[in-house]
mmCIF file of N, CA and C in Angstrom:
data_model
loop_
_atom_site.group_PDB
_atom_site.id
_atom_site.type_symbol
_atom_site.label_atom_id
_atom_site.label_comp_id
_atom_site.label_asym_id
_atom_site.label_seq_id
_atom_site.Cartn_x
_atom_site.Cartn_y
_atom_site.Cartn_z
ATOM 1 N N MET J 1 222.707 -48.513 89.492
ATOM 2 C CA MET J 1 224.104 -48.791 89.250
ATOM 3 C C MET J 1 224.817 -47.456 89.055
ATOM 4 N N THR J 2 225.915 -47.280 89.764
ATOM 5 C CA THR J 2 226.673 -46.042 89.617
ATOM 6 C C THR J 2 227.499 -46.082 88.336
ATOM 7 N N ASP J 3 227.957 -44.919 87.925
ATOM 8 C CA ASP J 3 228.814 -44.851 86.741
ATOM 9 C C ASP J 3 230.094 -45.656 86.948
ATOM 10 N N GLU J 4 230.626 -45.620 88.168
ATOM 11 C CA GLU J 4 231.849 -46.363 88.459
ATOM 12 C C GLU J 4 231.623 -47.871 88.359
ATOM 13 N N GLN J 5 230.468 -48.346 88.840
ATOM 14 C CA GLN J 5 230.144 -49.764 88.721
ATOM 15 C C GLN J 5 229.964 -50.159 87.256
ATOM 16 N N LEU J 6 229.354 -49.281 86.489
ATOM 17 C CA LEU J 6 229.187 -49.540 85.060
ATOM 18 C C LEU J 6 230.535 -49.611 84.370
ATOM 19 N N LEU J 7 231.444 -48.727 84.730
ATOM 20 C CA LEU J 7 232.782 -48.743 84.140
ATOM 21 C C LEU J 7 233.508 -50.043 84.463
ATOM 22 N N ILE J 8 233.344 -50.548 85.668
ATOM 23 C CA ILE J 8 233.967 -51.822 86.038
ATOM 24 C C ILE J 8 233.380 -52.955 85.208
ATOM 25 N N GLU J 9 232.060 -52.982 85.051
ATOM 26 C CA GLU J 9 231.422 -54.004 84.212
ATOM 27 C C GLU J 9 231.929 -53.925 82.774
ATOM 28 N N PHE J 10 232.068 -52.701 82.276
ATOM 29 C CA PHE J 10 232.581 -52.503 80.921
ATOM 30 C C PHE J 10 234.007 -53.038 80.818
ATOM 31 N N ALA J 11 234.848 -52.724 81.807
ATOM 32 C CA ALA J 11 236.244 -53.174 81.795
ATOM 33 C C ALA J 11 236.330 -54.699 81.846
ATOM 34 N N LEU J 12 235.496 -55.321 82.648
ATOM 35 C CA LEU J 12 235.493 -56.787 82.716
ATOM 36 C C LEU J 12 235.080 -57.397 81.383
ATOM 37 N N THR J 13 234.085 -56.807 80.763
ATOM 38 C CA THR J 13 233.647 -57.291 79.450
ATOM 39 C C THR J 13 234.749 -57.102 78.418
ATOM 40 N N ARG J 14 235.439 -55.983 78.495
ATOM 41 C CA ARG J 14 236.527 -55.721 77.539
ATOM 42 C C ARG J 14 237.686 -56.683 77.753
ATOM 43 N N MET J 15 237.954 -57.030 79.000
ATOM 44 C CA MET J 15 239.020 -58.003 79.275
ATOM 45 C C MET J 15 238.686 -59.368 78.684
ATOM 46 N N ASP J 16 237.405 -59.724 78.706
ATOM 47 C CA ASP J 16 236.968 -60.995 78.133
ATOM 48 C C ASP J 16 236.951 -60.969 76.606
ATOM 49 N N ASN J 17 236.930 -59.777 76.015
ATOM 50 C CA ASN J 17 236.823 -59.608 74.553
ATOM 51 C C ASN J 17 237.786 -58.521 74.083
ATOM 52 N N PRO J 18 239.090 -58.758 74.157
ATOM 53 C CA PRO J 18 240.067 -57.693 73.899
ATOM 54 C C PRO J 18 240.113 -57.174 72.461
ATOM 55 N N GLY J 19 239.626 -57.914 71.501
ATOM 56 C CA GLY J 19 239.739 -57.495 70.109
ATOM 57 C C GLY J 19 238.599 -56.628 69.608
ATOM 58 N N LEU J 20 237.634 -56.331 70.458
ATOM 59 C CA LEU J 20 236.455 -55.593 70.013
ATOM 60 C C LEU J 20 236.629 -54.089 70.206
ATOM 61 N N ASP J 21 235.909 -53.306 69.391
ATOM 62 C CA ASP J 21 235.949 -51.853 69.576
ATOM 63 C C ASP J 21 234.998 -51.465 70.722
ATOM 64 N N LEU J 22 235.013 -50.200 71.094
ATOM 65 C CA LEU J 22 234.254 -49.741 72.257
ATOM 66 C C LEU J 22 232.752 -49.984 72.127
ATOM 67 N N GLU J 23 232.197 -49.746 70.947
ATOM 68 C CA GLU J 23 230.754 -49.941 70.770
ATOM 69 C C GLU J 23 230.370 -51.407 70.900
ATOM 70 N N GLU J 24 231.199 -52.289 70.381
ATOM 71 C CA GLU J 24 230.922 -53.722 70.501
ATOM 72 C C GLU J 24 231.000 -54.172 71.961
ATOM 73 N N VAL J 25 231.966 -53.630 72.700
ATOM 74 C CA VAL J 25 232.081 -53.962 74.125
ATOM 75 C C VAL J 25 230.879 -53.416 74.887
ATOM 76 N N ALA J 26 230.438 -52.208 74.544
ATOM 77 C CA ALA J 26 229.249 -51.636 75.185
ATOM 78 C C ALA J 26 228.023 -52.503 74.906
ATOM 79 N N THR J 27 227.905 -53.002 73.693
ATOM 80 C CA THR J 27 226.795 -53.876 73.328
ATOM 81 C C THR J 27 226.803 -55.141 74.182
ATOM 82 N N LEU J 28 227.971 -55.752 74.305
ATOM 83 C CA LEU J 28 228.077 -56.956 75.130
ATOM 84 C C LEU J 28 227.815 -56.661 76.603
ATOM 85 N N THR J 29 228.232 -55.491 77.064
ATOM 86 C CA THR J 29 228.009 -55.106 78.455
ATOM 87 C C THR J 29 226.517 -54.997 78.737
ATOM 88 N N VAL J 30 225.781 -54.363 77.846
ATOM 89 C CA VAL J 30 224.331 -54.232 78.024
ATOM 90 C C VAL J 30 223.686 -55.613 78.049
ATOM 91 N N ARG J 31 224.089 -56.481 77.143
ATOM 92 C CA ARG J 31 223.524 -57.840 77.118
ATOM 93 C C ARG J 31 223.861 -58.595 78.400
ATOM 94 N N ARG J 32 225.080 -58.409 78.870
ATOM 95 C CA ARG J 32 225.553 -59.105 80.069
ATOM 96 C C ARG J 32 224.780 -58.664 81.323
ATOM 97 N N LEU J 33 224.402 -57.401 81.378
ATOM 98 C CA LEU J 33 223.743 -56.868 82.567
ATOM 99 C C LEU J 33 222.248 -57.164 82.616
ATOM 100 N N GLY J 34 221.652 -57.539 81.497
ATOM 101 C CA GLY J 34 220.262 -57.963 81.505
ATOM 102 C C GLY J 34 219.256 -56.880 81.144
ATOM 103 N N GLU J 35 218.016 -57.331 81.048
ATOM 104 C CA GLU J 35 216.933 -56.468 80.564
ATOM 105 C C GLU J 35 216.605 -55.311 81.496
ATOM 106 N N ASP J 36 216.638 -55.546 82.789
ATOM 107 C CA ASP J 36 216.295 -54.460 83.724
ATOM 108 C C ASP J 36 217.271 -53.299 83.593
ATOM 109 N N ARG J 37 218.555 -53.602 83.544
ATOM 110 C CA ARG J 37 219.572 -52.551 83.391
ATOM 111 C C ARG J 37 219.449 -51.893 82.022
ATOM 112 N N MET J 38 219.151 -52.703 80.993
ATOM 113 C CA MET J 38 218.990 -52.149 79.655
ATOM 114 C C MET J 38 217.893 -51.085 79.661
ATOM 115 N N LEU J 39 216.795 -51.365 80.306
ATOM 116 C CA LEU J 39 215.703 -50.396 80.377
ATOM 117 C C LEU J 39 216.114 -49.155 81.167
ATOM 118 N N ASP J 40 216.852 -49.357 82.255
ATOM 119 C CA ASP J 40 217.346 -48.214 83.034
ATOM 120 C C ASP J 40 218.248 -47.324 82.181
ATOM 121 N N PHE J 41 219.200 -47.948 81.491
ATOM 122 C CA PHE J 41 220.150 -47.194 80.667
ATOM 123 C C PHE J 41 219.447 -46.473 79.528
ATOM 124 N N ALA J 42 218.506 -47.164 78.890
ATOM 125 C CA ALA J 42 217.763 -46.547 77.785
ATOM 126 C C ALA J 42 216.973 -45.351 78.286
ATOM 127 N N GLY J 43 216.368 -45.492 79.444
ATOM 128 C CA GLY J 43 215.616 -44.373 80.021
ATOM 129 C C GLY J 43 216.507 -43.177 80.294
ATOM 130 N N LEU J 44 217.706 -43.422 80.793
ATOM 131 C CA LEU J 44 218.643 -42.329 81.056
ATOM 132 C C LEU J 44 219.068 -41.629 79.766
ATOM 133 N N THR J 45 219.300 -42.414 78.721
ATOM 134 C CA THR J 45 219.678 -41.825 77.436
ATOM 135 C C THR J 45 218.540 -40.995 76.867
ATOM 136 N N LEU J 46 217.350 -41.557 76.871
ATOM 137 C CA LEU J 46 216.208 -40.845 76.301
ATOM 138 C C LEU J 46 215.898 -39.583 77.095
ATOM 139 N N ALA J 47 216.066 -39.642 78.413
ATOM 140 C CA ALA J 47 215.838 -38.454 79.241
ATOM 141 C C ALA J 47 216.887 -37.375 78.968
ATOM 142 N N SER J 48 218.126 -37.777 78.788
ATOM 143 C CA SER J 48 219.182 -36.785 78.543
ATOM 144 C C SER J 48 219.051 -36.142 77.168
ATOM 145 N N ARG J 49 218.476 -36.876 76.219
ATOM 146 C CA ARG J 49 218.255 -36.335 74.878
ATOM 147 C C ARG J 49 216.977 -35.509 74.805
ATOM 148 N N GLY J 50 216.104 -35.700 75.786
ATOM 149 C CA GLY J 50 214.829 -34.997 75.760
ATOM 150 C C GLY J 50 213.833 -35.621 74.805
ATOM 151 N N GLU J 51 214.029 -36.885 74.466
ATOM 152 C CA GLU J 51 213.113 -37.583 73.566
ATOM 153 C C GLU J 51 212.210 -38.497 74.369
ATOM 154 N N LEU J 52 211.040 -38.736 73.841
ATOM 155 C CA LEU J 52 210.096 -39.607 74.510
ATOM 156 C C LEU J 52 210.036 -40.991 73.890
ATOM 157 N N ARG J 53 210.746 -41.200 72.813
ATOM 158 C CA ARG J 53 210.712 -42.514 72.173
ATOM 159 C C ARG J 53 212.062 -42.828 71.553
ATOM 160 N N GLY J 54 212.262 -44.079 71.269
ATOM 161 C CA GLY J 54 213.497 -44.544 70.658
ATOM 162 C C GLY J 54 213.636 -46.032 70.901
ATOM 163 N N ALA J 55 214.525 -46.660 70.157
ATOM 164 C CA ALA J 55 214.767 -48.086 70.330
ATOM 165 C C ALA J 55 215.514 -48.309 71.645
ATOM 166 N N VAL J 56 215.074 -49.259 72.424
ATOM 167 C CA VAL J 56 215.597 -49.470 73.772
ATOM 168 C C VAL J 56 217.053 -49.919 73.756
ATOM 169 N N PHE J 57 217.367 -50.966 73.026
ATOM 170 C CA PHE J 57 218.719 -51.514 73.077
ATOM 171 C C PHE J 57 219.777 -50.518 72.611
ATOM 172 N N PRO J 58 219.616 -49.881 71.439
ATOM 173 C CA PRO J 58 220.614 -48.886 71.027
ATOM 174 C C PRO J 58 220.746 -47.720 72.003
ATOM 175 N N ALA J 59 219.648 -47.320 72.614
ATOM 176 C CA ALA J 59 219.709 -46.238 73.598
ATOM 177 C C ALA J 59 220.497 -46.669 74.831
ATOM 178 N N ALA J 60 220.355 -47.930 75.230
ATOM 179 C CA ALA J 60 221.114 -48.452 76.369
ATOM 180 C C ALA J 60 222.599 -48.506 76.046
ATOM 181 N N VAL J 61 222.926 -48.957 74.845
ATOM 182 C CA VAL J 61 224.335 -49.007 74.419
ATOM 183 C C VAL J 61 224.913 -47.593 74.380
ATOM 184 N N GLU J 62 224.141 -46.637 73.899
ATOM 185 C CA GLU J 62 224.590 -45.241 73.858
ATOM 186 C C GLU J 62 224.913 -44.725 75.258
ATOM 187 N N HIS J 63 224.085 -45.079 76.232
ATOM 188 C CA HIS J 63 224.338 -44.647 77.608
ATOM 189 C C HIS J 63 225.658 -45.228 78.122
ATOM 190 N N VAL J 64 225.874 -46.512 77.887
ATOM 191 C CA VAL J 64 227.127 -47.145 78.336
ATOM 192 C C VAL J 64 228.313 -46.440 77.703
ATOM 193 N N LEU J 65 228.267 -46.203 76.411
ATOM 194 C CA LEU J 65 229.366 -45.508 75.727
ATOM 195 C C LEU J 65 229.574 -44.106 76.279
ATOM 196 N N ARG J 66 228.493 -43.381 76.530
ATOM 197 C CA ARG J 66 228.608 -42.021 77.055
ATOM 198 C C ARG J 66 229.289 -42.023 78.421
ATOM 199 N N VAL J 67 228.909 -42.946 79.283
ATOM 200 C CA VAL J 67 229.514 -43.041 80.610
ATOM 201 C C VAL J 67 230.983 -43.410 80.508
ATOM 202 N N VAL J 68 231.303 -44.387 79.695
ATOM 203 C CA VAL J 68 232.702 -44.823 79.539
ATOM 204 C C VAL J 68 233.555 -43.689 79.007
ATOM 205 N N LEU J 69 233.095 -43.021 77.969
ATOM 206 C CA LEU J 69 233.895 -41.938 77.383
ATOM 207 C C LEU J 69 234.001 -40.742 78.304
ATOM 208 N N THR J 70 232.960 -40.469 79.081
ATOM 209 C CA THR J 70 233.011 -39.358 80.035
ATOM 210 C C THR J 70 234.007 -39.630 81.149
ATOM 211 N N LEU J 71 233.948 -40.837 81.716
ATOM 212 C CA LEU J 71 234.859 -41.176 82.812
ATOM 213 C C LEU J 71 236.287 -41.396 82.331
ATOM 214 N N ARG J 72 236.414 -41.760 81.088
ATOM 215 C CA ARG J 72 237.752 -41.967 80.501
ATOM 216 C C ARG J 72 238.519 -40.661 80.397
ATOM 217 N N GLY J 73 237.797 -39.572 80.180
ATOM 218 C CA GLY J 73 238.419 -38.265 80.106
ATOM 219 C C GLY J 73 238.834 -37.919 78.687
ATOM 220 N N PRO J 74 239.429 -36.747 78.526
ATOM 221 C CA PRO J 74 239.828 -36.296 77.195
ATOM 222 C C PRO J 74 240.996 -37.117 76.639
ATOM 223 N N ASP J 75 241.007 -37.231 75.321
ATOM 224 C CA ASP J 75 242.110 -37.899 74.631
ATOM 225 C C ASP J 75 243.316 -36.980 74.583
ATOM 226 N N ASP J 76 244.478 -37.521 74.818
ATOM 227 C CA ASP J 76 245.706 -36.706 74.771
ATOM 228 C C ASP J 76 246.261 -36.595 73.378
#
């Protein structure tokens, strides 16, 4: 899944849940995309941190947040 596709999934999840903060939307996005994507995202987070272990779900949520905030750009 490309970063752009992930951002679209995040935006769709946020549209369905407008009152949630970014981390809550990222959590729902990971759940919505399923276990295979969760493992992919967690692996990317753990690789970027240089760690060999960590909890899978929080690492996947961290990856989603990192991608969203990176593509969102700097705050004005």
